[in-house]
PDB file of C-alpha atoms and ligand atoms in Angstrom:
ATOM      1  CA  UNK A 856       1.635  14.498  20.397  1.00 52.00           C
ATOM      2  CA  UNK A 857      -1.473  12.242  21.210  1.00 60.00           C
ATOM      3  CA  UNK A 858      -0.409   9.694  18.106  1.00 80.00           C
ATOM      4  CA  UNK A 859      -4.310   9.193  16.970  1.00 90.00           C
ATOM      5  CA  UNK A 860      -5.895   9.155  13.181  1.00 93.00           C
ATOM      6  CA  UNK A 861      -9.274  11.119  13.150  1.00 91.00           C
ATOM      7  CA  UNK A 862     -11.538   9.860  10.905  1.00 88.00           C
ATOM      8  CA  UNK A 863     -13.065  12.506   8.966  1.00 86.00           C
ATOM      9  CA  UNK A 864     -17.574  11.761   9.283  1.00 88.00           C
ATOM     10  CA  UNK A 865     -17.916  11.636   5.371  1.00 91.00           C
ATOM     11  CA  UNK A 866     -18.138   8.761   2.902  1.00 91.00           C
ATOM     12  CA  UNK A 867     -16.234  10.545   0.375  1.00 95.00           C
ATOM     13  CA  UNK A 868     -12.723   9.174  -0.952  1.00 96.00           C
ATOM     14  CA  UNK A 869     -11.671  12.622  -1.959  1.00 96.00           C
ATOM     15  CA  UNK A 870     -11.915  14.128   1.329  1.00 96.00           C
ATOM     16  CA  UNK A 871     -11.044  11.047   3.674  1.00 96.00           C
ATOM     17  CA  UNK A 872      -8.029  11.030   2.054  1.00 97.00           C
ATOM     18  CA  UNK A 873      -7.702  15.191   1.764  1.00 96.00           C
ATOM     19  CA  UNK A 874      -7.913  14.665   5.858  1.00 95.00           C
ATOM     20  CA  UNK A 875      -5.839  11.733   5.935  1.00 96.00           C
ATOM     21  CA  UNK A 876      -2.696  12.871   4.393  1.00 97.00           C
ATOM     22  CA  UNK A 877      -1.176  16.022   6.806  1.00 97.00           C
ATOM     23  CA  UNK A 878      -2.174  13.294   9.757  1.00 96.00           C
ATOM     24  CA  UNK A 879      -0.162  11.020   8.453  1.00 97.00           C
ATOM     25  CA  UNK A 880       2.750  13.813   7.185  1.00 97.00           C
ATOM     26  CA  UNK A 881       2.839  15.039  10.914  1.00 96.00           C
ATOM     27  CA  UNK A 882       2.348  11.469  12.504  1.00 95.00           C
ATOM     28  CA  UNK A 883       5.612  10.751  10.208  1.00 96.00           C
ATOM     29  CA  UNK A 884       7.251  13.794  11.160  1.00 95.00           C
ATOM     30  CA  UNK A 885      10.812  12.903  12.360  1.00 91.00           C
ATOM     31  CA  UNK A 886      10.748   9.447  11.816  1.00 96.00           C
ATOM     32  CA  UNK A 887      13.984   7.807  11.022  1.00 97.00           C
ATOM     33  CA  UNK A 888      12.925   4.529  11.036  1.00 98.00           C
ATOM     34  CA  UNK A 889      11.693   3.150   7.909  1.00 98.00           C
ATOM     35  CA  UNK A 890       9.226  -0.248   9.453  1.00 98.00           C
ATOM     36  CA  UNK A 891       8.416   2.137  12.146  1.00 98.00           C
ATOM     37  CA  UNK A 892       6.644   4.862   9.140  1.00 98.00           C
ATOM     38  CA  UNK A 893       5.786   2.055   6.895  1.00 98.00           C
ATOM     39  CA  UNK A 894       3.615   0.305  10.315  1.00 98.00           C
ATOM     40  CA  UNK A 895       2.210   3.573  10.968  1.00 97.00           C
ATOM     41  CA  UNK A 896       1.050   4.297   7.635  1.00 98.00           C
ATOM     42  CA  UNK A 897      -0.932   1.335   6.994  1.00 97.00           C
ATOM     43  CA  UNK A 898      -2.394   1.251  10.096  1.00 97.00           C
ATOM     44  CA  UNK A 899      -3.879   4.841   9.191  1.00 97.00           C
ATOM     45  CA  UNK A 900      -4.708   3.794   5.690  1.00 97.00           C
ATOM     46  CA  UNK A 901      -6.380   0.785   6.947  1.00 96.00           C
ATOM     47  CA  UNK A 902      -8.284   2.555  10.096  1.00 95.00           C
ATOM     48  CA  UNK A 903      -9.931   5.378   7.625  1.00 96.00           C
ATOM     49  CA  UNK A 904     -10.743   3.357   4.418  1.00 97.00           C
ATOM     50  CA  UNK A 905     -11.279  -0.413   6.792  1.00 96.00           C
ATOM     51  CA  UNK A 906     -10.007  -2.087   3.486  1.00 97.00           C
ATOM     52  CA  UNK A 907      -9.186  -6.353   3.623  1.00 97.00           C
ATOM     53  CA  UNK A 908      -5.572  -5.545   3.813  1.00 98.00           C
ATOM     54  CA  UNK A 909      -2.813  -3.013   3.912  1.00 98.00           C
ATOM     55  CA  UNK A 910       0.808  -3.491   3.731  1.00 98.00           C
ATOM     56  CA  UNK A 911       4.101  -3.531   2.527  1.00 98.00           C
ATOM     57  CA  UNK A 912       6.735  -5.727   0.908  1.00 98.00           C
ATOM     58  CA  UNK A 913      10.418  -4.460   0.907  1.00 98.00           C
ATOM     59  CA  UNK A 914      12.973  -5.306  -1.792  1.00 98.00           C
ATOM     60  CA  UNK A 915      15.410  -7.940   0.408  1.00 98.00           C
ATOM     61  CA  UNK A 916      17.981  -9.290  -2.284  1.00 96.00           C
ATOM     62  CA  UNK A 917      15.859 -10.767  -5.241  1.00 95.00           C
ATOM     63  CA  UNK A 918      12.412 -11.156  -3.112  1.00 98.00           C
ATOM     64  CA  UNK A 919       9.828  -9.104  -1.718  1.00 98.00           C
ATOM     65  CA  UNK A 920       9.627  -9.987   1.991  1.00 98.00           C
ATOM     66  CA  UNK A 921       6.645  -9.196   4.147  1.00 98.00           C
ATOM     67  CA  UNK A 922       6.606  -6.073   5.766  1.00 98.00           C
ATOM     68  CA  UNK A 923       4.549  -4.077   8.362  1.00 98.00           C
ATOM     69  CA  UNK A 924       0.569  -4.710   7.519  1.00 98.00           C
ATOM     70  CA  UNK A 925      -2.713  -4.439   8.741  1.00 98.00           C
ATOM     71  CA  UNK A 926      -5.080  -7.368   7.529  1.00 97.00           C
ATOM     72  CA  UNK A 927      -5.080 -11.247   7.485  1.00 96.00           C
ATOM     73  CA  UNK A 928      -1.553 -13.144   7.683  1.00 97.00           C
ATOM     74  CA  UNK A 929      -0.014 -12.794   4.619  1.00 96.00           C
ATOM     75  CA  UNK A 930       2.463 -14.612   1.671  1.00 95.00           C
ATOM     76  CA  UNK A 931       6.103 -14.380   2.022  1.00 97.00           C
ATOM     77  CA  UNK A 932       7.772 -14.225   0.017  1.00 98.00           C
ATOM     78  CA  UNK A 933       7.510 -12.979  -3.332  1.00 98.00           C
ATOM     79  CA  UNK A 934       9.695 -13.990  -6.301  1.00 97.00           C
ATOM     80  CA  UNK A 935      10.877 -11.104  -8.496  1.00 98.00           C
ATOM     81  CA  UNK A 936       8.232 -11.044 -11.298  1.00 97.00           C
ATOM     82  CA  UNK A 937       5.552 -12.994  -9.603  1.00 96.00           C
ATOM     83  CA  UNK A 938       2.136 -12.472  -8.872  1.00 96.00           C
ATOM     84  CA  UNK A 939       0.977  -8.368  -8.529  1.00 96.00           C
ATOM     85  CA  UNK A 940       3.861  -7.494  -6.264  1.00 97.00           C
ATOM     86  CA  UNK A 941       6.087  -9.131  -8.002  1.00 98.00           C
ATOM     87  CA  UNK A 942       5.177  -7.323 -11.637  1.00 97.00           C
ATOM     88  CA  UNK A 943       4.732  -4.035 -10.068  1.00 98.00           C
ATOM     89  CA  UNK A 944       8.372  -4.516  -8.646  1.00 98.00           C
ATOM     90  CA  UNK A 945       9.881  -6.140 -12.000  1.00 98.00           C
ATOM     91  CA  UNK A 946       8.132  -3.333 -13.839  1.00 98.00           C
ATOM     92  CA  UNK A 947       8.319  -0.383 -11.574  1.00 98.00           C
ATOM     93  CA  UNK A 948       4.990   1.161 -12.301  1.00 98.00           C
ATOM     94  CA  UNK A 949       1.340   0.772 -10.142  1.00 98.00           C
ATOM     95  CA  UNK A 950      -1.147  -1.853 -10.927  1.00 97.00           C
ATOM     96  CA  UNK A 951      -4.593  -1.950 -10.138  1.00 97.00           C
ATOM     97  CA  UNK A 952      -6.762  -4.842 -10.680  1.00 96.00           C
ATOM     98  CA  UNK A 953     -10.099  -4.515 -11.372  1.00 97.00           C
ATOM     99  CA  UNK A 954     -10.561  -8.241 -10.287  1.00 96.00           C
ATOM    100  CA  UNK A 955      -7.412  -9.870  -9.140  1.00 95.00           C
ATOM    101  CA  UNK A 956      -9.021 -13.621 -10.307  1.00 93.00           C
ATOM    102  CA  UNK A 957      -8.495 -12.039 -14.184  1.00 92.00           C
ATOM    103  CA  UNK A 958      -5.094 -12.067 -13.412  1.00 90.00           C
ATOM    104  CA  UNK A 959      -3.344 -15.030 -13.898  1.00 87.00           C
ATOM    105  CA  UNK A 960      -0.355 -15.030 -11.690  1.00 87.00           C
ATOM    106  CA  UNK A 961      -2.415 -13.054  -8.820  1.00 88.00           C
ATOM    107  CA  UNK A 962      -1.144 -14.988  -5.582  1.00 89.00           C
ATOM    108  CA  UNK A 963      -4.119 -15.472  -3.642  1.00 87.00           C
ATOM    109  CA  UNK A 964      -2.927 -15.089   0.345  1.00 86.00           C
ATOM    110  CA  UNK A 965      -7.152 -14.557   1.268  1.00 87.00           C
ATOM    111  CA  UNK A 966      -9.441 -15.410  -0.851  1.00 88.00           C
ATOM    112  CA  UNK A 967     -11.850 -12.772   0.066  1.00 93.00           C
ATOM    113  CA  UNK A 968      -9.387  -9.996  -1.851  1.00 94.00           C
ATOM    114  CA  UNK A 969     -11.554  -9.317  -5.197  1.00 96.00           C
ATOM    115  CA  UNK A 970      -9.387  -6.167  -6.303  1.00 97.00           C
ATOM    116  CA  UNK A 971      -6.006  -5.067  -5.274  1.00 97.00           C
ATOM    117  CA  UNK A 972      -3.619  -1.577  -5.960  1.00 98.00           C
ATOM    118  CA  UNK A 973       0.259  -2.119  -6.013  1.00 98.00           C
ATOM    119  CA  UNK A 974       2.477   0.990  -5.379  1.00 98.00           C
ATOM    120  CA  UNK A 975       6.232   0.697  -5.842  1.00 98.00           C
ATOM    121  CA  UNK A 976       8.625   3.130  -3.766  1.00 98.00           C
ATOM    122  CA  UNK A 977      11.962   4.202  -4.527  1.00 98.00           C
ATOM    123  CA  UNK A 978      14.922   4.281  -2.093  1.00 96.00           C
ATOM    124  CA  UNK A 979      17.630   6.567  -2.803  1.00 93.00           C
ATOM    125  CA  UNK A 980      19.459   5.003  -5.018  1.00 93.00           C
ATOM    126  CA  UNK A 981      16.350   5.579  -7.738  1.00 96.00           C
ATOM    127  CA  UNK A 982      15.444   1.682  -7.572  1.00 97.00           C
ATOM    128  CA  UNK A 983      12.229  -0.089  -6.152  1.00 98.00           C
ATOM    129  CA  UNK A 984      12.785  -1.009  -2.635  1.00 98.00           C
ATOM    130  CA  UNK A 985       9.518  -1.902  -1.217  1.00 98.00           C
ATOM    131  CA  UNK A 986       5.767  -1.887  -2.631  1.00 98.00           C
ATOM    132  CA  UNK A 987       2.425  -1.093  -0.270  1.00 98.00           C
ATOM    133  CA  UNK A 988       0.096  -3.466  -1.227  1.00 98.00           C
ATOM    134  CA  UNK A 989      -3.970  -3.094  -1.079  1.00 98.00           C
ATOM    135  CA  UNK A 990      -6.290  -5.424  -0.850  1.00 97.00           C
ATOM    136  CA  UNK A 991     -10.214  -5.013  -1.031  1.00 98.00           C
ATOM    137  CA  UNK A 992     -12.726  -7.251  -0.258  1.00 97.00           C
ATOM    138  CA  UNK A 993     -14.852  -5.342  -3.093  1.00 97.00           C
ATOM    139  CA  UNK A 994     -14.435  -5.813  -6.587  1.00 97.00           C
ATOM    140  CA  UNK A 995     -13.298  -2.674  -8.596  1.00 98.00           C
ATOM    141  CA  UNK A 996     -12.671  -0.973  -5.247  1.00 98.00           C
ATOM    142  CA  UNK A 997      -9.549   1.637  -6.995  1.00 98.00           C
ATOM    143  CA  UNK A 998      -9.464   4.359  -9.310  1.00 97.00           C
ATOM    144  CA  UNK A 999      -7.085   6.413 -10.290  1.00 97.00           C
ATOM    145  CA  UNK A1000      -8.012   8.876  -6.931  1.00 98.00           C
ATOM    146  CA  UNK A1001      -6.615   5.865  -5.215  1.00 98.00           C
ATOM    147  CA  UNK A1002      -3.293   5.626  -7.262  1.00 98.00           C
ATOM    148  CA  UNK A1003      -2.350   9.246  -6.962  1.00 98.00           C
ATOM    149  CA  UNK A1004      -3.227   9.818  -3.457  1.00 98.00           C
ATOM    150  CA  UNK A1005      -1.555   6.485  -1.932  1.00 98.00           C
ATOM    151  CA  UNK A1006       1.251   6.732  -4.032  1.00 98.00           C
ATOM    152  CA  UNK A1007       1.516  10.732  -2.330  1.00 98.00           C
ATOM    153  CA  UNK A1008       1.158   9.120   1.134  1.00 98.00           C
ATOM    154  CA  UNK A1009       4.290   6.423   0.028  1.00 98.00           C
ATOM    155  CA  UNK A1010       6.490   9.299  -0.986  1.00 98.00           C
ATOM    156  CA  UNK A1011       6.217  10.403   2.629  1.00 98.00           C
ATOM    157  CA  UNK A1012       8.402   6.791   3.194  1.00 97.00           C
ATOM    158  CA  UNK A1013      10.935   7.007   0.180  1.00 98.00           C
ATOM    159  CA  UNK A1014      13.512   9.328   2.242  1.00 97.00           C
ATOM    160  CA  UNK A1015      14.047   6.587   4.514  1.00 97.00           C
ATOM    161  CA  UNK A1016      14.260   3.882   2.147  1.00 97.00           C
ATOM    162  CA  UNK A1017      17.686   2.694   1.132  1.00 94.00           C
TER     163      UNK A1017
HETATM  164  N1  SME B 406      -1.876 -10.382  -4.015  1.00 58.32           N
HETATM  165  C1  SME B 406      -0.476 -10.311  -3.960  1.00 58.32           C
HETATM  166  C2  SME B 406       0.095 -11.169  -2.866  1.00 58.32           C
HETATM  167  C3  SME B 406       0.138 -10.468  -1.588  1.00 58.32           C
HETATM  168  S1  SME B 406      -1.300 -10.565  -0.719  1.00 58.32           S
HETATM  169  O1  SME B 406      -2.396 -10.080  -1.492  1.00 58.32           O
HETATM  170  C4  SME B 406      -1.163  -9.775   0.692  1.00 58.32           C
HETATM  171  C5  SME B 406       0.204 -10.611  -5.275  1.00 58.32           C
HETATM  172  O2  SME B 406      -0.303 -11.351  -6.120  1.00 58.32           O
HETATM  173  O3  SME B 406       1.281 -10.095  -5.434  1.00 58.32           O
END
């Protein structure tokens, strides 16, 4: 298969990401490697919504470590706990922040990020094992569209997770 994203000629969230997800669920199709799906995926995110940054951290002993991205060079790594990564991970739920500079232990790796989502996955063994990480450039950038829909494109990666 010709591995290419097309990006669907409409502004809207709804249906970029409508078109988005079965390209990325066949693009993913088979794939047994977990960096090799986690690369792919924010590459795709990235290409169709051109946000700051897109990535992932992965749960390596009591740190998040840097993972495949698309965006800026990045900080690695993470403490459990700290900054947005950190909390999402120590907490196990999304964040979204409105403007990352009212959060007080946001780590600032570019200081053109204004608002940020944090998605944990799950490996098999029911615990986090790596977050995807999203950076705008724009502040209040994510809504709850955002949450649902890139937390449905990170389930596509949680098989392959340990
Ligand atoms: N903002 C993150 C750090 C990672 S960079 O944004 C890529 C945080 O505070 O966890």
């Amino acid at each position: 298969m010709a591995e290419q994203i097309v990006i669907p000629p409409t502004t809207d969230r709804r249906k970029r990401y409508a078109a988005l997800y079965p390209q990325v669920a066949a693009l993913l199709a088979g794939e047994v490697d977990a960096i090799a799906a986690m690369a792919n995926l924010c590459a795709a995110v990235q290409q169709v919504f051109g946000w700051h940054w897109v990535g992932f951290y992965r749960v390596v002993g009591q740190q998040l470590v840097l993972g495949p991205f698309q965006g800026p060079v990045a900080c690695t790594p993470i403490a459990f706990g700290k900054g947005v990564c950190g909390t999402a991970w120590k907490e196990d739920r999304p964040i979204t922040l409105p403007d990352v500079d009212a959060f007080p232990g946001h780590i600032a790796c570019s200081a053109a990020s204004r608002s940020e989502i944090v998605i944990p996955l799950h490996g098999r063994t029911g615990a986090v094992a790596a977050v995807l990480d999203v950076d705008s450039a724009s502040l209040d950038d994510f809504g709850p569209e955002d949450g649902r829909e890139l937390a449905r494109l990170c389930r596509l990666i949680e098989p392959l997770l340990p």
